[in-house]
Amino acid sequence: MIDLGISDRTGRPVTLHPVDEANWRAVADVVPRDDQRDFVPPSAARYLLLSLREQVWQSLAVVAGEEVVGHVMWAWDEDDGCHWIGGMLVDASQQGTGVGRATVLTLARWLLDRPGGRPVRLSVDPANTSARRLYASVGFVELDEQVDDEVVAELTTLTA
């Protein structure tokens, strides 16, 4: 479990847990708001399958208080020497509570503290202005680089 003492806006601690037998169904059932479906899959189940089948990404359950409220995954890329954050999805019922921000802060801080953890990268759809604002608010800087038609952003130090 990754617990760095970061809470959402309602005061619930947000922790990241390995996906296991006890929580995988709750993670798979996480669904975004309808207006976010241009940017993420209809449920976190797709991300869980990517983690299992490709064996590159490490899936984590996002837990607020005692409830699974989202999914995020990370990977190490030997080619560019960076940790990557991917597959973040917060359940529609939890939108606007600060869970997304707490998740990014927790995972980014944890990855930055790992050996070889600098920098941390992610990619985001250029039209996903909400996510781009969120990532910029914690210190991600967009690079003049794209991967799979998404803008690459990099974090070397947290500003939040």
PDB file of C-alpha atoms in Angstrom:
ATOM      1  CA  MET A   1       0.000   0.000   0.000  1.00  0.00           C
ATOM      2  CA  ILE A   2       1.149   3.536  -0.774  1.00  0.00           C
ATOM      3  CA  ASP A   3       0.018   5.950   1.926  1.00  0.00           C
ATOM      4  CA  LEU A   4       1.697   9.352   1.958  1.00  0.00           C
ATOM      5  CA  GLY A   5      -0.903  11.066   4.134  1.00  0.00           C
ATOM      6  CA  ILE A   6      -2.608  12.896   1.262  1.00  0.00           C
ATOM      7  CA  SER A   7      -6.364  13.454   1.518  1.00  0.00           C
ATOM      8  CA  ASP A   8      -9.099  14.518  -0.866  1.00  0.00           C
ATOM      9  CA  ARG A   9     -11.120  17.710  -0.334  1.00  0.00           C
ATOM     10  CA  THR A  10     -13.561  15.893   1.962  1.00  0.00           C
ATOM     11  CA  GLY A  11     -10.745  14.856   4.303  1.00  0.00           C
ATOM     12  CA  ARG A  12     -10.682  11.189   3.331  1.00  0.00           C
ATOM     13  CA  PRO A  13      -7.177   9.726   3.122  1.00  0.00           C
ATOM     14  CA  VAL A  14      -6.370   8.604  -0.430  1.00  0.00           C
ATOM     15  CA  THR A  15      -4.176   5.514  -0.605  1.00  0.00           C
ATOM     16  CA  LEU A  16      -3.027   3.301  -3.451  1.00  0.00           C
ATOM     17  CA  HIS A  17      -3.240  -0.472  -3.120  1.00  0.00           C
ATOM     18  CA  PRO A  18      -2.071  -3.333  -5.309  1.00  0.00           C
ATOM     19  CA  VAL A  19      -4.975  -4.854  -7.188  1.00  0.00           C
ATOM     20  CA  ASP A  20      -5.624  -8.215  -5.569  1.00  0.00           C
ATOM     21  CA  GLU A  21      -8.309 -10.841  -4.963  1.00  0.00           C
ATOM     22  CA  ALA A  22     -10.061  -8.615  -2.427  1.00  0.00           C
ATOM     23  CA  ASN A  23     -10.453  -5.503  -4.587  1.00  0.00           C
ATOM     24  CA  TRP A  24     -10.175  -6.330  -8.290  1.00  0.00           C
ATOM     25  CA  ARG A  25     -13.934  -6.469  -8.863  1.00  0.00           C
ATOM     26  CA  ALA A  26     -14.460  -3.056  -7.287  1.00  0.00           C
ATOM     27  CA  VAL A  27     -11.635  -1.647  -9.416  1.00  0.00           C
ATOM     28  CA  ALA A  28     -13.045  -3.203 -12.604  1.00  0.00           C
ATOM     29  CA  ASP A  29     -16.409  -1.569 -11.874  1.00  0.00           C
ATOM     30  CA  VAL A  30     -14.997   1.979 -11.738  1.00  0.00           C
ATOM     31  CA  VAL A  31     -16.617   4.032 -14.512  1.00  0.00           C
ATOM     32  CA  PRO A  32     -15.980   7.628 -15.616  1.00  0.00           C
ATOM     33  CA  ARG A  33     -18.536  10.325 -16.303  1.00  0.00           C
ATOM     34  CA  ASP A  34     -20.090  10.079 -19.758  1.00  0.00           C
ATOM     35  CA  ASP A  35     -18.326  13.274 -20.911  1.00  0.00           C
ATOM     36  CA  GLN A  36     -14.927  11.687 -20.160  1.00  0.00           C
ATOM     37  CA  ARG A  37     -15.375   8.663 -22.412  1.00  0.00           C
ATOM     38  CA  ASP A  38     -13.529  10.364 -25.260  1.00  0.00           C
ATOM     39  CA  PHE A  39     -10.407  10.206 -23.070  1.00  0.00           C
ATOM     40  CA  VAL A  40     -10.703   6.991 -21.036  1.00  0.00           C
ATOM     41  CA  PRO A  41     -12.348   3.584 -21.514  1.00  0.00           C
ATOM     42  CA  PRO A  42     -15.903   2.928 -20.272  1.00  0.00           C
ATOM     43  CA  SER A  43     -14.546   1.109 -17.204  1.00  0.00           C
ATOM     44  CA  ALA A  44     -11.284   0.391 -15.427  1.00  0.00           C
ATOM     45  CA  ALA A  45     -11.584  -3.262 -16.480  1.00  0.00           C
ATOM     46  CA  ARG A  46      -9.722  -2.387 -19.710  1.00  0.00           C
ATOM     47  CA  TYR A  47      -6.758  -1.069 -17.718  1.00  0.00           C
ATOM     48  CA  LEU A  48      -6.715  -4.193 -15.557  1.00  0.00           C
ATOM     49  CA  LEU A  49      -6.548  -6.349 -18.677  1.00  0.00           C
ATOM     50  CA  LEU A  50      -3.695  -4.249 -20.071  1.00  0.00           C
ATOM     51  CA  SER A  51      -1.763  -4.761 -16.845  1.00  0.00           C
ATOM     52  CA  LEU A  52      -2.354  -8.493 -16.871  1.00  0.00           C
ATOM     53  CA  ARG A  53      -1.775  -9.158 -20.561  1.00  0.00           C
ATOM     54  CA  GLU A  54       1.062  -6.776 -21.405  1.00  0.00           C
ATOM     55  CA  GLN A  55       2.884  -7.147 -18.078  1.00  0.00           C
ATOM     56  CA  VAL A  56       4.342  -3.652 -18.421  1.00  0.00           C
ATOM     57  CA  TRP A  57       1.934  -1.625 -16.306  1.00  0.00           C
ATOM     58  CA  GLN A  58       1.349  -2.075 -12.582  1.00  0.00           C
ATOM     59  CA  SER A  59      -2.308  -1.454 -11.688  1.00  0.00           C
ATOM     60  CA  LEU A  60      -3.235   0.159  -8.391  1.00  0.00           C
ATOM     61  CA  ALA A  61      -6.611   0.560  -6.713  1.00  0.00           C
ATOM     62  CA  VAL A  62      -7.354   4.114  -5.594  1.00  0.00           C
ATOM     63  CA  VAL A  63      -8.986   4.004  -2.168  1.00  0.00           C
ATOM     64  CA  ALA A  64     -10.586   7.012  -0.459  1.00  0.00           C
ATOM     65  CA  GLY A  65     -11.265   6.214   3.166  1.00  0.00           C
ATOM     66  CA  GLU A  66     -12.321   2.576   2.907  1.00  0.00           C
ATOM     67  CA  GLU A  67     -13.881   2.690  -0.572  1.00  0.00           C
ATOM     68  CA  VAL A  68     -12.331   1.818  -3.955  1.00  0.00           C
ATOM     69  CA  VAL A  69     -12.955   4.941  -6.036  1.00  0.00           C
ATOM     70  CA  GLY A  70     -10.539   4.653  -8.919  1.00  0.00           C
ATOM     71  CA  HIS A  71      -7.670   3.073 -10.802  1.00  0.00           C
ATOM     72  CA  VAL A  72      -4.199   4.244 -11.765  1.00  0.00           C
ATOM     73  CA  MET A  73      -1.194   2.413 -13.165  1.00  0.00           C
ATOM     74  CA  TRP A  74       2.519   3.018 -13.467  1.00  0.00           C
ATOM     75  CA  ALA A  75       5.462   1.575 -15.365  1.00  0.00           C
ATOM     76  CA  TRP A  76       9.204   1.938 -15.759  1.00  0.00           C
ATOM     77  CA  ASP A  77      10.438   2.614 -19.296  1.00  0.00           C
ATOM     78  CA  GLU A  78      14.026   1.490 -19.736  1.00  0.00           C
ATOM     79  CA  ASP A  79      14.241   3.218 -23.122  1.00  0.00           C
ATOM     80  CA  ASP A  80      13.740   6.740 -21.751  1.00  0.00           C
ATOM     81  CA  GLY A  81      14.728   6.087 -18.122  1.00  0.00           C
ATOM     82  CA  CYS A  82      11.427   7.390 -16.756  1.00  0.00           C
ATOM     83  CA  HIS A  83       8.585   6.174 -14.643  1.00  0.00           C
ATOM     84  CA  TRP A  84       5.229   6.665 -16.362  1.00  0.00           C
ATOM     85  CA  ILE A  85       1.779   7.245 -14.899  1.00  0.00           C
ATOM     86  CA  GLY A  86      -1.091   5.931 -16.985  1.00  0.00           C
ATOM     87  CA  GLY A  87      -4.623   4.678 -16.890  1.00  0.00           C
ATOM     88  CA  MET A  88      -6.025   6.991 -14.250  1.00  0.00           C
ATOM     89  CA  LEU A  89      -9.765   6.759 -13.908  1.00  0.00           C
ATOM     90  CA  VAL A  90     -11.873   8.141 -11.039  1.00  0.00           C
ATOM     91  CA  ASP A  91     -15.416   6.861 -10.617  1.00  0.00           C
ATOM     92  CA  ALA A  92     -18.120   9.260 -11.801  1.00  0.00           C
ATOM     93  CA  SER A  93     -19.621   9.379  -8.292  1.00  0.00           C
ATOM     94  CA  GLN A  94     -16.300  10.669  -6.922  1.00  0.00           C
ATOM     95  CA  GLN A  95     -15.614  13.416  -9.464  1.00  0.00           C
ATOM     96  CA  GLY A  96     -14.960  16.824  -7.942  1.00  0.00           C
ATOM     97  CA  THR A  97     -13.835  15.530  -4.548  1.00  0.00           C
ATOM     98  CA  GLY A  98     -10.101  15.933  -5.147  1.00  0.00           C
ATOM     99  CA  VAL A  99      -9.479  12.196  -5.462  1.00  0.00           C
ATOM    100  CA  GLY A 100      -7.778  12.647  -8.846  1.00  0.00           C
ATOM    101  CA  ARG A 101      -5.391  15.291  -7.535  1.00  0.00           C
ATOM    102  CA  ALA A 102      -4.614  13.252  -4.412  1.00  0.00           C
ATOM    103  CA  THR A 103      -3.957  10.197  -6.603  1.00  0.00           C
ATOM    104  CA  VAL A 104      -1.548  12.063  -8.888  1.00  0.00           C
ATOM    105  CA  LEU A 105       0.272  13.634  -5.924  1.00  0.00           C
ATOM    106  CA  THR A 106       0.585  10.314  -4.097  1.00  0.00           C
ATOM    107  CA  LEU A 107       1.802   8.295  -7.063  1.00  0.00           C
ATOM    108  CA  ALA A 108       4.112  11.024  -8.414  1.00  0.00           C
ATOM    109  CA  ARG A 109       5.758  11.570  -5.017  1.00  0.00           C
ATOM    110  CA  TRP A 110       6.195   7.815  -4.549  1.00  0.00           C
ATOM    111  CA  LEU A 111       7.700   7.402  -8.035  1.00  0.00           C
ATOM    112  CA  LEU A 112      10.033  10.384  -7.599  1.00  0.00           C
ATOM    113  CA  ASP A 113      11.347   8.785  -4.398  1.00  0.00           C
ATOM    114  CA  ARG A 114      12.097   5.444  -6.083  1.00  0.00           C
ATOM    115  CA  PRO A 115      15.599   4.708  -7.376  1.00  0.00           C
ATOM    116  CA  GLY A 116      15.906   6.162 -10.859  1.00  0.00           C
ATOM    117  CA  GLY A 117      12.549   7.854 -10.321  1.00  0.00           C
ATOM    118  CA  ARG A 118      13.311  11.123 -12.022  1.00  0.00           C
ATOM    119  CA  PRO A 119      11.594  12.228 -14.105  1.00  0.00           C
ATOM    120  CA  VAL A 120       7.997  10.979 -14.067  1.00  0.00           C
ATOM    121  CA  ARG A 121       6.051  11.206 -17.302  1.00  0.00           C
ATOM    122  CA  LEU A 122       2.502  10.776 -18.492  1.00  0.00           C
ATOM    123  CA  SER A 123       0.572  11.424 -21.672  1.00  0.00           C
ATOM    124  CA  VAL A 124      -2.750  13.166 -22.054  1.00  0.00           C
ATOM    125  CA  ASP A 125      -5.173  13.786 -24.884  1.00  0.00           C
ATOM    126  CA  PRO A 126      -4.683  17.384 -26.090  1.00  0.00           C
ATOM    127  CA  ALA A 127      -8.453  17.988 -25.814  1.00  0.00           C
ATOM    128  CA  ASN A 128      -8.605  16.849 -22.176  1.00  0.00           C
ATOM    129  CA  THR A 129      -8.214  20.331 -20.707  1.00  0.00           C
ATOM    130  CA  SER A 130      -9.318  19.311 -17.197  1.00  0.00           C
ATOM    131  CA  ALA A 131      -6.612  16.664 -16.918  1.00  0.00           C
ATOM    132  CA  ARG A 132      -4.000  18.995 -18.411  1.00  0.00           C
ATOM    133  CA  ARG A 133      -4.832  21.655 -15.779  1.00  0.00           C
ATOM    134  CA  LEU A 134      -4.645  19.067 -13.008  1.00  0.00           C
ATOM    135  CA  TYR A 135      -1.241  17.788 -14.121  1.00  0.00           C
ATOM    136  CA  ALA A 136       0.143  21.314 -14.557  1.00  0.00           C
ATOM    137  CA  SER A 137      -1.066  22.253 -11.063  1.00  0.00           C
ATOM    138  CA  VAL A 138       1.197  19.626  -9.481  1.00  0.00           C
ATOM    139  CA  GLY A 139       4.198  20.532 -11.627  1.00  0.00           C
ATOM    140  CA  PHE A 140       4.000  18.499 -14.833  1.00  0.00           C
ATOM    141  CA  VAL A 141       5.430  20.430 -17.772  1.00  0.00           C
ATOM    142  CA  GLU A 142       4.243  19.593 -21.260  1.00  0.00           C
ATOM    143  CA  LEU A 143       7.030  18.645 -23.636  1.00  0.00           C
ATOM    144  CA  ASP A 144       7.220  19.175 -27.362  1.00  0.00           C
ATOM    145  CA  GLU A 145       6.678  15.438 -27.737  1.00  0.00           C
ATOM    146  CA  GLN A 146       3.728  13.156 -28.408  1.00  0.00           C
ATOM    147  CA  VAL A 147       3.038   9.480 -27.948  1.00  0.00           C
ATOM    148  CA  ASP A 148      -0.035   7.861 -29.541  1.00  0.00           C
ATOM    149  CA  ASP A 149      -1.364  11.342 -30.462  1.00  0.00           C
ATOM    150  CA  GLU A 150      -1.187  12.443 -26.821  1.00  0.00           C
ATOM    151  CA  VAL A 151       0.875  15.258 -25.311  1.00  0.00           C
ATOM    152  CA  VAL A 152       3.732  14.060 -23.087  1.00  0.00           C
ATOM    153  CA  ALA A 153       4.197  15.873 -19.779  1.00  0.00           C
ATOM    154  CA  GLU A 154       7.113  15.489 -17.401  1.00  0.00           C
ATOM    155  CA  LEU A 155       7.592  16.064 -13.687  1.00  0.00           C
ATOM    156  CA  THR A 156      10.977  16.433 -12.029  1.00  0.00           C
ATOM    157  CA  THR A 157       9.838  18.105  -8.781  1.00  0.00           C
ATOM    158  CA  LEU A 158       6.446  18.420  -7.168  1.00  0.00           C
ATOM    159  CA  THR A 159       5.191  21.976  -6.821  1.00  0.00           C
ATOM    160  CA  ALA A 160       2.065  21.116  -4.844  1.00  0.00           C
TER     161      ALA A 160
END
